[in-house]
XYZ file of C-alpha atoms in Angstrom:
73
model
C -8.326 2.551 35.971
C -7.342 6.150 35.777
C -5.231 5.012 32.765
C -8.341 2.949 30.712
C -10.855 6.396 31.568
C -8.212 8.933 30.009
C -8.174 6.416 26.973
C -11.808 6.073 26.563
C -13.072 9.190 26.673
C -9.885 10.594 24.237
C -11.185 7.574 21.661
C -14.733 9.217 22.401
C -13.523 12.808 21.743
C -11.551 12.132 18.476
C -14.033 9.463 16.972
C -13.699 11.455 14.323
C -9.780 11.134 13.714
C -10.224 7.335 14.897
C -13.105 5.976 12.739
C -11.553 6.620 9.162
C -8.401 4.927 10.336
C -9.900 2.065 11.457
C -12.185 1.285 8.913
C -9.255 1.810 6.253
C -7.239 0.060 8.293
C -9.868 -3.098 8.431
C -10.491 -2.492 4.706
C -6.916 -3.006 3.692
C -6.377 -6.112 6.671
C -9.608 -7.925 4.459
C -7.976 -7.133 1.037
C -4.377 -8.428 2.213
C -6.590 -12.006 3.388
C -8.645 -12.082 -0.102
C -5.259 -11.784 -2.344
C -3.683 -14.677 0.072
C -6.136 -16.693 0.159
C -6.309 -16.490 -3.832
C -2.783 -16.421 -4.047
C -2.431 -19.848 -2.154
C -5.388 -21.521 -3.499
C -4.301 -25.195 -4.909
C -7.061 -24.167 -7.739
C -5.129 -21.799 -9.206
C -2.200 -24.189 -10.240
C -4.706 -25.965 -12.470
C -4.883 -22.743 -14.526
C -2.131 -22.942 -17.320
C -1.095 -19.726 -16.803
C -0.841 -19.903 -13.054
C 2.402 -18.665 -12.870
C 1.690 -15.232 -14.444
C -0.950 -14.714 -12.774
C 0.214 -15.606 -8.980
C 3.786 -13.416 -9.768
C 1.260 -10.317 -11.176
C -1.157 -10.523 -7.480
C 2.293 -10.756 -5.284
C 4.269 -7.907 -7.239
C 0.342 -5.886 -6.533
C 0.280 -7.056 -3.001
C 3.775 -5.618 -2.474
C 3.507 -2.447 -4.114
C -0.102 -1.529 -2.128
C 1.266 -2.295 1.211
C 4.567 -0.301 0.150
C 2.358 2.803 -0.620
C 0.293 2.026 2.498
C 3.239 2.036 4.353
C 4.777 4.863 2.639
C 1.491 7.418 3.362
C 1.345 6.333 6.883
C 5.169 8.119 7.393
């Protein structure tokens, strides 16, 4: 119980630090799932340039995740 109280107090006192991080992380997760939904969409296969679009989106997704991971270190 003491750990929970101390943890909650820490979150309340440092909300100026945790709130932007939480929002940015939520946004990143949302964009990741949107990209995955587009990449795995069956309707994309009907477009003549589907393989190029799929490859480009995968590269962009991997590069953006790579930058986020390197930025967090």
